Amino acid sequence: SPMSDIIITPKTRIQVKSDRPRLHKVILVNDDYTPREFVVTVLKAEFCMSEDQAQRVMITAHRRGVCVVAVYTKDVAEAKATAATEAGRRKGYPLLFTTEPEE
Ligand code: TYC
């Protein structure tokens, strides 16, 4: 009936500042088979790390099970994790890199 008709007007959300893209972590996962020095080689090649940085990340994953390698936009994080995991796969190692959103 005309008396009970309710008209809902959708609000347009005004974006003032441009939202910065949500960042995603690349995570190195420990395993029992991949040689330590190979993990370090992959970290240096795929994530532009120094020998010292790569050693620290590798040993942290080795001791704790996982270590955050770096943060990127979703697309870049997923591409880097895939490339690094495939580098291990090509040598027959179960080396694994995963991604997860930050916060
Ligand atoms: N745990 C492996 C070894 O003892 C080395 C290793 C470290 C593998 C970190 C994976 O993410 C990793 N050979």
mmCIF file with all atom_site columns, C-alpha atoms and ligand atoms in Angstrom:
data_model
loop_
_atom_site.group_PDB
_atom_site.id
_atom_site.type_symbol
_atom_site.label_atom_id
_atom_site.label_alt_id
_atom_site.label_comp_id
_atom_site.label_asym_id
_atom_site.label_entity_id
_atom_site.label_seq_id
_atom_site.pdbx_PDB_ins_code
_atom_site.Cartn_x
_atom_site.Cartn_y
_atom_site.Cartn_z
_atom_site.occupancy
_atom_site.B_iso_or_equiv
_atom_site.pdbx_formal_charge
_atom_site.auth_seq_id
_atom_site.auth_comp_id
_atom_site.auth_asym_id
_atom_site.auth_atom_id
_atom_site.pdbx_PDB_model_num
ATOM   1   C CA . SER A 1 1   ? 0.000  0.000   0.000   1.00 0.00 ? 1   SER A CA 1
ATOM   2   C CA . PRO A 1 2   ? 1.211  3.556   -0.572  1.00 0.00 ? 2   PRO A CA 1
ATOM   3   C CA . MET A 1 3   ? 1.244  4.188   3.227   1.00 0.00 ? 3   MET A CA 1
ATOM   4   C CA . SER A 1 4   ? 3.788  1.375   3.977   1.00 0.00 ? 4   SER A CA 1
ATOM   5   C CA . ASP A 1 5   ? 6.029  1.701   0.927   1.00 0.00 ? 5   ASP A CA 1
ATOM   6   C CA . ILE A 1 6   ? 9.629  2.252   2.075   1.00 0.00 ? 6   ILE A CA 1
ATOM   7   C CA . ILE A 1 7   ? 12.130 3.544   -0.421  1.00 0.00 ? 7   ILE A CA 1
ATOM   8   C CA . ILE A 1 8   ? 15.750 2.765   0.385   1.00 0.00 ? 8   ILE A CA 1
ATOM   9   C CA . THR A 1 9   ? 18.269 4.922   -1.395  1.00 0.00 ? 9   THR A CA 1
ATOM   10  C CA . PRO A 1 10  ? 21.745 3.282   -1.486  1.00 0.00 ? 10  PRO A CA 1
ATOM   11  C CA . LYS A 1 11  ? 24.480 5.523   -0.196  1.00 0.00 ? 11  LYS A CA 1
ATOM   12  C CA . THR A 1 12  ? 27.502 6.023   -2.418  1.00 0.00 ? 12  THR A CA 1
ATOM   13  C CA . ARG A 1 13  ? 30.692 5.579   -0.383  1.00 0.00 ? 13  ARG A CA 1
ATOM   14  C CA . ILE A 1 14  ? 32.979 8.469   -1.172  1.00 0.00 ? 14  ILE A CA 1
ATOM   15  C CA . GLN A 1 15  ? 36.625 7.458   -1.360  1.00 0.00 ? 15  GLN A CA 1
ATOM   16  C CA . VAL A 1 16  ? 38.689 10.346  -0.062  1.00 0.00 ? 16  VAL A CA 1
ATOM   17  C CA . LYS A 1 17  ? 42.188 8.911   -0.037  1.00 0.00 ? 17  LYS A CA 1
ATOM   18  C CA . SER A 1 18  ? 43.032 6.031   -2.398  1.00 0.00 ? 18  SER A CA 1
ATOM   19  C CA . ASP A 1 19  ? 43.041 2.736   -0.430  1.00 0.00 ? 19  ASP A CA 1
ATOM   20  C CA . ARG A 1 20  ? 46.529 1.234   -0.361  1.00 0.00 ? 20  ARG A CA 1
ATOM   21  C CA . PRO A 1 21  ? 46.477 -2.405  -1.517  1.00 0.00 ? 21  PRO A CA 1
ATOM   22  C CA . ARG A 1 22  ? 46.426 -5.029  1.222   1.00 0.00 ? 22  ARG A CA 1
ATOM   23  C CA . LEU A 1 23  ? 49.839 -6.663  1.585   1.00 0.00 ? 23  LEU A CA 1
ATOM   24  C CA . HIS A 1 24  ? 50.448 -10.403 1.634   1.00 0.00 ? 24  HIS A CA 1
ATOM   25  C CA . LYS A 1 25  ? 53.239 -12.266 3.418   1.00 0.00 ? 25  LYS A CA 1
ATOM   26  C CA . VAL A 1 26  ? 55.378 -14.877 1.675   1.00 0.00 ? 26  VAL A CA 1
ATOM   27  C CA . ILE A 1 27  ? 56.111 -17.646 4.192   1.00 0.00 ? 27  ILE A CA 1
ATOM   28  C CA . LEU A 1 28  ? 58.918 -20.207 4.038   1.00 0.00 ? 28  LEU A CA 1
ATOM   29  C CA . VAL A 1 29  ? 57.904 -23.617 5.431   1.00 0.00 ? 29  VAL A CA 1
ATOM   30  C CA . ASN A 1 30  ? 60.459 -26.041 6.911   1.00 0.00 ? 30  ASN A CA 1
ATOM   31  C CA . ASP A 1 31  ? 60.854 -29.643 5.700   1.00 0.00 ? 31  ASP A CA 1
ATOM   32  C CA . ASP A 1 32  ? 63.270 -32.485 6.501   1.00 0.00 ? 32  ASP A CA 1
ATOM   33  C CA . TYR A 1 33  ? 64.754 -32.930 3.004   1.00 0.00 ? 33  TYR A CA 1
ATOM   34  C CA . THR A 1 34  ? 65.720 -29.678 1.292   1.00 0.00 ? 34  THR A CA 1
ATOM   35  C CA . PRO A 1 35  ? 69.410 -28.895 1.914   1.00 0.00 ? 35  PRO A CA 1
ATOM   36  C CA . ARG A 1 36  ? 70.013 -25.721 3.956   1.00 0.00 ? 36  ARG A CA 1
ATOM   37  C CA . GLU A 1 37  ? 72.329 -24.253 1.328   1.00 0.00 ? 37  GLU A CA 1
ATOM   38  C CA . PHE A 1 38  ? 69.718 -24.779 -1.401  1.00 0.00 ? 38  PHE A CA 1
ATOM   39  C CA . VAL A 1 39  ? 67.105 -22.882 0.658   1.00 0.00 ? 39  VAL A CA 1
ATOM   40  C CA . VAL A 1 40  ? 69.623 -20.030 1.010   1.00 0.00 ? 40  VAL A CA 1
ATOM   41  C CA . THR A 1 41  ? 70.313 -20.043 -2.761  1.00 0.00 ? 41  THR A CA 1
ATOM   42  C CA . VAL A 1 42  ? 66.570 -19.793 -3.545  1.00 0.00 ? 42  VAL A CA 1
ATOM   43  C CA . LEU A 1 43  ? 66.020 -16.986 -1.017  1.00 0.00 ? 43  LEU A CA 1
ATOM   44  C CA . LYS A 1 44  ? 68.910 -14.996 -2.530  1.00 0.00 ? 44  LYS A CA 1
ATOM   45  C CA . ALA A 1 45  ? 67.747 -15.539 -6.135  1.00 0.00 ? 45  ALA A CA 1
ATOM   46  C CA . GLU A 1 46  ? 63.976 -15.098 -5.756  1.00 0.00 ? 46  GLU A CA 1
ATOM   47  C CA . PHE A 1 47  ? 63.815 -12.500 -2.975  1.00 0.00 ? 47  PHE A CA 1
ATOM   48  C CA . CYS A 1 48  ? 66.983 -10.443 -3.631  1.00 0.00 ? 48  CYS A CA 1
ATOM   49  C CA . MET A 1 49  ? 68.397 -11.281 -0.184  1.00 0.00 ? 49  MET A CA 1
ATOM   50  C CA . SER A 1 50  ? 72.003 -11.045 0.956   1.00 0.00 ? 50  SER A CA 1
ATOM   51  C CA . GLU A 1 51  ? 73.781 -14.215 2.142   1.00 0.00 ? 51  GLU A CA 1
ATOM   52  C CA . ASP A 1 52  ? 73.346 -13.107 5.786   1.00 0.00 ? 52  ASP A CA 1
ATOM   53  C CA . GLN A 1 53  ? 69.618 -12.286 5.422   1.00 0.00 ? 53  GLN A CA 1
ATOM   54  C CA . ALA A 1 54  ? 68.973 -15.583 3.609   1.00 0.00 ? 54  ALA A CA 1
ATOM   55  C CA . GLN A 1 55  ? 70.876 -17.575 6.280   1.00 0.00 ? 55  GLN A CA 1
ATOM   56  C CA . ARG A 1 56  ? 68.831 -15.937 9.037   1.00 0.00 ? 56  ARG A CA 1
ATOM   57  C CA . VAL A 1 57  ? 65.477 -16.610 7.341   1.00 0.00 ? 57  VAL A CA 1
ATOM   58  C CA . MET A 1 58  ? 66.421 -20.229 6.525   1.00 0.00 ? 58  MET A CA 1
ATOM   59  C CA . ILE A 1 59  ? 67.576 -20.987 10.092  1.00 0.00 ? 59  ILE A CA 1
ATOM   60  C CA . THR A 1 60  ? 64.446 -19.372 11.573  1.00 0.00 ? 60  THR A CA 1
ATOM   61  C CA . ALA A 1 61  ? 62.192 -21.601 9.412   1.00 0.00 ? 61  ALA A CA 1
ATOM   62  C CA . HIS A 1 62  ? 64.395 -24.607 10.269  1.00 0.00 ? 62  HIS A CA 1
ATOM   63  C CA . ARG A 1 63  ? 64.036 -23.983 14.039  1.00 0.00 ? 63  ARG A CA 1
ATOM   64  C CA . ARG A 1 64  ? 60.478 -22.642 14.275  1.00 0.00 ? 64  ARG A CA 1
ATOM   65  C CA . GLY A 1 65  ? 58.774 -24.367 11.311  1.00 0.00 ? 65  GLY A CA 1
ATOM   66  C CA . VAL A 1 66  ? 57.980 -21.211 9.344   1.00 0.00 ? 66  VAL A CA 1
ATOM   67  C CA . CYS A 1 67  ? 59.459 -17.767 8.669   1.00 0.00 ? 67  CYS A CA 1
ATOM   68  C CA . VAL A 1 68  ? 58.056 -14.658 6.961   1.00 0.00 ? 68  VAL A CA 1
ATOM   69  C CA . VAL A 1 69  ? 60.278 -13.927 3.966   1.00 0.00 ? 69  VAL A CA 1
ATOM   70  C CA . ALA A 1 70  ? 58.805 -10.640 2.667   1.00 0.00 ? 70  ALA A CA 1
ATOM   71  C CA . VAL A 1 71  ? 55.542 -8.762  2.034   1.00 0.00 ? 71  VAL A CA 1
ATOM   72  C CA . TYR A 1 72  ? 54.176 -7.746  -1.372  1.00 0.00 ? 72  TYR A CA 1
ATOM   73  C CA . THR A 1 73  ? 50.859 -7.033  -3.079  1.00 0.00 ? 73  THR A CA 1
ATOM   74  C CA . LYS A 1 74  ? 48.757 -10.223 -3.491  1.00 0.00 ? 74  LYS A CA 1
ATOM   75  C CA . ASP A 1 75  ? 49.721 -10.849 -7.149  1.00 0.00 ? 75  ASP A CA 1
ATOM   76  C CA . VAL A 1 76  ? 53.458 -10.371 -6.558  1.00 0.00 ? 76  VAL A CA 1
ATOM   77  C CA . ALA A 1 77  ? 53.446 -12.469 -3.336  1.00 0.00 ? 77  ALA A CA 1
ATOM   78  C CA . GLU A 1 78  ? 51.699 -15.363 -5.097  1.00 0.00 ? 78  GLU A CA 1
ATOM   79  C CA . ALA A 1 79  ? 54.002 -15.172 -8.152  1.00 0.00 ? 79  ALA A CA 1
ATOM   80  C CA . LYS A 1 80  ? 57.144 -15.136 -5.964  1.00 0.00 ? 80  LYS A CA 1
ATOM   81  C CA . ALA A 1 81  ? 55.916 -18.013 -3.757  1.00 0.00 ? 81  ALA A CA 1
ATOM   82  C CA . THR A 1 82  ? 55.106 -20.098 -6.845  1.00 0.00 ? 82  THR A CA 1
ATOM   83  C CA . ALA A 1 83  ? 58.460 -19.364 -8.540  1.00 0.00 ? 83  ALA A CA 1
ATOM   84  C CA . ALA A 1 84  ? 60.428 -20.210 -5.371  1.00 0.00 ? 84  ALA A CA 1
ATOM   85  C CA . THR A 1 85  ? 58.442 -23.419 -4.746  1.00 0.00 ? 85  THR A CA 1
ATOM   86  C CA . GLU A 1 86  ? 58.995 -24.469 -8.393  1.00 0.00 ? 86  GLU A CA 1
ATOM   87  C CA . ALA A 1 87  ? 62.763 -23.882 -8.048  1.00 0.00 ? 87  ALA A CA 1
ATOM   88  C CA . GLY A 1 88  ? 62.756 -26.570 -5.335  1.00 0.00 ? 88  GLY A CA 1
ATOM   89  C CA . ARG A 1 89  ? 60.445 -28.873 -7.292  1.00 0.00 ? 89  ARG A CA 1
ATOM   90  C CA . ARG A 1 90  ? 62.831 -28.774 -10.298 1.00 0.00 ? 90  ARG A CA 1
ATOM   91  C CA . LYS A 1 91  ? 65.566 -30.228 -8.051  1.00 0.00 ? 91  LYS A CA 1
ATOM   92  C CA . GLY A 1 92  ? 63.185 -32.801 -6.541  1.00 0.00 ? 92  GLY A CA 1
ATOM   93  C CA . TYR A 1 93  ? 62.863 -31.042 -3.161  1.00 0.00 ? 93  TYR A CA 1
ATOM   94  C CA . PRO A 1 94  ? 59.606 -30.500 -1.216  1.00 0.00 ? 94  PRO A CA 1
ATOM   95  C CA . LEU A 1 95  ? 60.547 -26.869 -0.475  1.00 0.00 ? 95  LEU A CA 1
ATOM   96  C CA . LEU A 1 96  ? 57.353 -24.847 0.070   1.00 0.00 ? 96  LEU A CA 1
ATOM   97  C CA . PHE A 1 97  ? 56.526 -21.155 0.082   1.00 0.00 ? 97  PHE A CA 1
ATOM   98  C CA . THR A 1 98  ? 52.965 -20.065 0.946   1.00 0.00 ? 98  THR A CA 1
ATOM   99  C CA . THR A 1 99  ? 51.213 -16.678 1.145   1.00 0.00 ? 99  THR A CA 1
ATOM   100 C CA . GLU A 1 100 ? 48.748 -15.121 3.578   1.00 0.00 ? 100 GLU A CA 1
ATOM   101 C CA . PRO A 1 101 ? 47.180 -11.679 3.895   1.00 0.00 ? 101 PRO A CA 1
ATOM   102 C CA . GLU A 1 102 ? 48.726 -9.333  6.474   1.00 0.00 ? 102 GLU A CA 1
ATOM   103 C CA . GLU A 1 103 ? 46.631 -8.479  9.645   1.00 0.00 ? 103 GLU A CA 1
HETATM 104 N N1 . TYC B 2 .   ? 65.327 -28.597 7.604   1.00 0.00 ? 1   TYC B N1 1
HETATM 105 C C1 . TYC B 2 .   ? 66.169 -28.657 6.420   1.00 0.00 ? 1   TYC B C1 1
HETATM 106 C C2 . TYC B 2 .   ? 67.394 -29.518 6.706   1.00 0.00 ? 1   TYC B C2 1
HETATM 107 O O1 . TYC B 2 .   ? 67.692 -29.796 7.847   1.00 0.00 ? 1   TYC B O1 1
HETATM 108 C C3 . TYC B 2 .   ? 66.625 -27.250 5.975   1.00 0.00 ? 1   TYC B C3 1
HETATM 109 C C4 . TYC B 2 .   ? 65.460 -26.363 5.676   1.00 0.00 ? 1   TYC B C4 1
HETATM 110 C C5 . TYC B 2 .   ? 65.349 -25.118 6.304   1.00 0.00 ? 1   TYC B C5 1
HETATM 111 C C6 . TYC B 2 .   ? 64.470 -26.735 4.775   1.00 0.00 ? 1   TYC B C6 1
HETATM 112 C C7 . TYC B 2 .   ? 64.274 -24.276 6.055   1.00 0.00 ? 1   TYC B C7 1
HETATM 113 C C8 . TYC B 2 .   ? 63.380 -25.918 4.511   1.00 0.00 ? 1   TYC B C8 1
HETATM 114 O O2 . TYC B 2 .   ? 62.230 -23.878 4.913   1.00 0.00 ? 1   TYC B O2 1
HETATM 115 C C9 . TYC B 2 .   ? 63.280 -24.688 5.159   1.00 0.00 ? 1   TYC B C9 1
HETATM 116 N N2 . TYC B 2 .   ? 68.096 -29.924 5.666   1.00 0.00 ? 1   TYC B N2 1
#
